[in-house]
PDB file of C-alpha atoms in Angstrom:
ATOM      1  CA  UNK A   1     118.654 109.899 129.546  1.00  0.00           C
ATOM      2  CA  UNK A   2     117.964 113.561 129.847  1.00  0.00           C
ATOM      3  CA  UNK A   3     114.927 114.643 128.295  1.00  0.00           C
ATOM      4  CA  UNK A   4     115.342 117.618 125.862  1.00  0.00           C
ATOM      5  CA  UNK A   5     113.265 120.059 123.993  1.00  0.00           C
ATOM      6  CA  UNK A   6     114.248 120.983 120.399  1.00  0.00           C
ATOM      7  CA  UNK A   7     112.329 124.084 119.330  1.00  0.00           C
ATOM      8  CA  UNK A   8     112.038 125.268 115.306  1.00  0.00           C
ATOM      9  CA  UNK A   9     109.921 127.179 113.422  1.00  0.00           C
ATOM     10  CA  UNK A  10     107.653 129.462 115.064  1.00  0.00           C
ATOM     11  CA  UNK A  11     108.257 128.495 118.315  1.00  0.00           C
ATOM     12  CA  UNK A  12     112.065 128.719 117.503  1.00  0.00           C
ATOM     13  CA  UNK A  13     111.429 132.839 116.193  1.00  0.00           C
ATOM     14  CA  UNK A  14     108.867 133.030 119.642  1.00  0.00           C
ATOM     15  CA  UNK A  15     111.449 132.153 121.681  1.00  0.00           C
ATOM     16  CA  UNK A  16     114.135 134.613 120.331  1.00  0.00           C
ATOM     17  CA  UNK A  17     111.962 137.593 120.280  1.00  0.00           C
ATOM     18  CA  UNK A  18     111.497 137.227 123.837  1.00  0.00           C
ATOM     19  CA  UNK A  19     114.928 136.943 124.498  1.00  0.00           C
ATOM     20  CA  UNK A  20     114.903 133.810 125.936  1.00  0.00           C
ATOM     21  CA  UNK A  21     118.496 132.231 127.045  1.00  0.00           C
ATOM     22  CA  UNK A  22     117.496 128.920 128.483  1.00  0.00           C
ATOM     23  CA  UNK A  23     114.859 126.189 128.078  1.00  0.00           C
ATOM     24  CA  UNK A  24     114.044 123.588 131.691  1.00  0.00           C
ATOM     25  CA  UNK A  25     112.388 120.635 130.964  1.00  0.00           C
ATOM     26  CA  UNK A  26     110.439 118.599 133.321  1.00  0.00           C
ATOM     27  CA  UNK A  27     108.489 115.228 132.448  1.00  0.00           C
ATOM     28  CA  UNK A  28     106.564 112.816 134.661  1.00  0.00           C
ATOM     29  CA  UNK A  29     104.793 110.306 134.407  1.00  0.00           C
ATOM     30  CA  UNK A  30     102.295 107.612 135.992  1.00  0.00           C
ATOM     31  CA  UNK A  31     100.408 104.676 134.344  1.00  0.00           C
ATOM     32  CA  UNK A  32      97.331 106.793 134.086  1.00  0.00           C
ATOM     33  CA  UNK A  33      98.421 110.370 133.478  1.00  0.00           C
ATOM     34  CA  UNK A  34     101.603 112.413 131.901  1.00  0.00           C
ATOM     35  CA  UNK A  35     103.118 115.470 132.045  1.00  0.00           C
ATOM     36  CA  UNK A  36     105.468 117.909 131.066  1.00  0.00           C
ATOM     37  CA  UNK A  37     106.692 121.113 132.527  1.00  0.00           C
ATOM     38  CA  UNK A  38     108.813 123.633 130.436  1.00  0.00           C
ATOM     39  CA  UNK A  39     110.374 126.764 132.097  1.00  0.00           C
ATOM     40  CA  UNK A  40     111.685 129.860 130.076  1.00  0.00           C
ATOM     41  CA  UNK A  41     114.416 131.483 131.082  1.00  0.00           C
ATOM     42  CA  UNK A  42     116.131 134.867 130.667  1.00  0.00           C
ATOM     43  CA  UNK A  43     119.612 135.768 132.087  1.00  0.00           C
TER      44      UNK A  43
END
């Protein structure tokens, strides 16, 4: 499936006092190493 980010609390209030309108989430992966990418947006 899509992989999603659900954001509460403090990072939740963060994220709204910067007026931030979209969240893009990247994950990869290999057997060794993983990672994940997360892009903030504002329209």
């Amino acid at each position: 499936g899509v992989p999603y980010l659900k954001v509460t609390g403090t990072a939740e209030k963060a994220l709204q006092h910067l007026k931030v309108d979209r969240l893009h989430l990247s994950l990869s992966h290999t057997q060794e190493h993983a990672i994940a990418i997360v892009i903030l947006e504002r329209i």
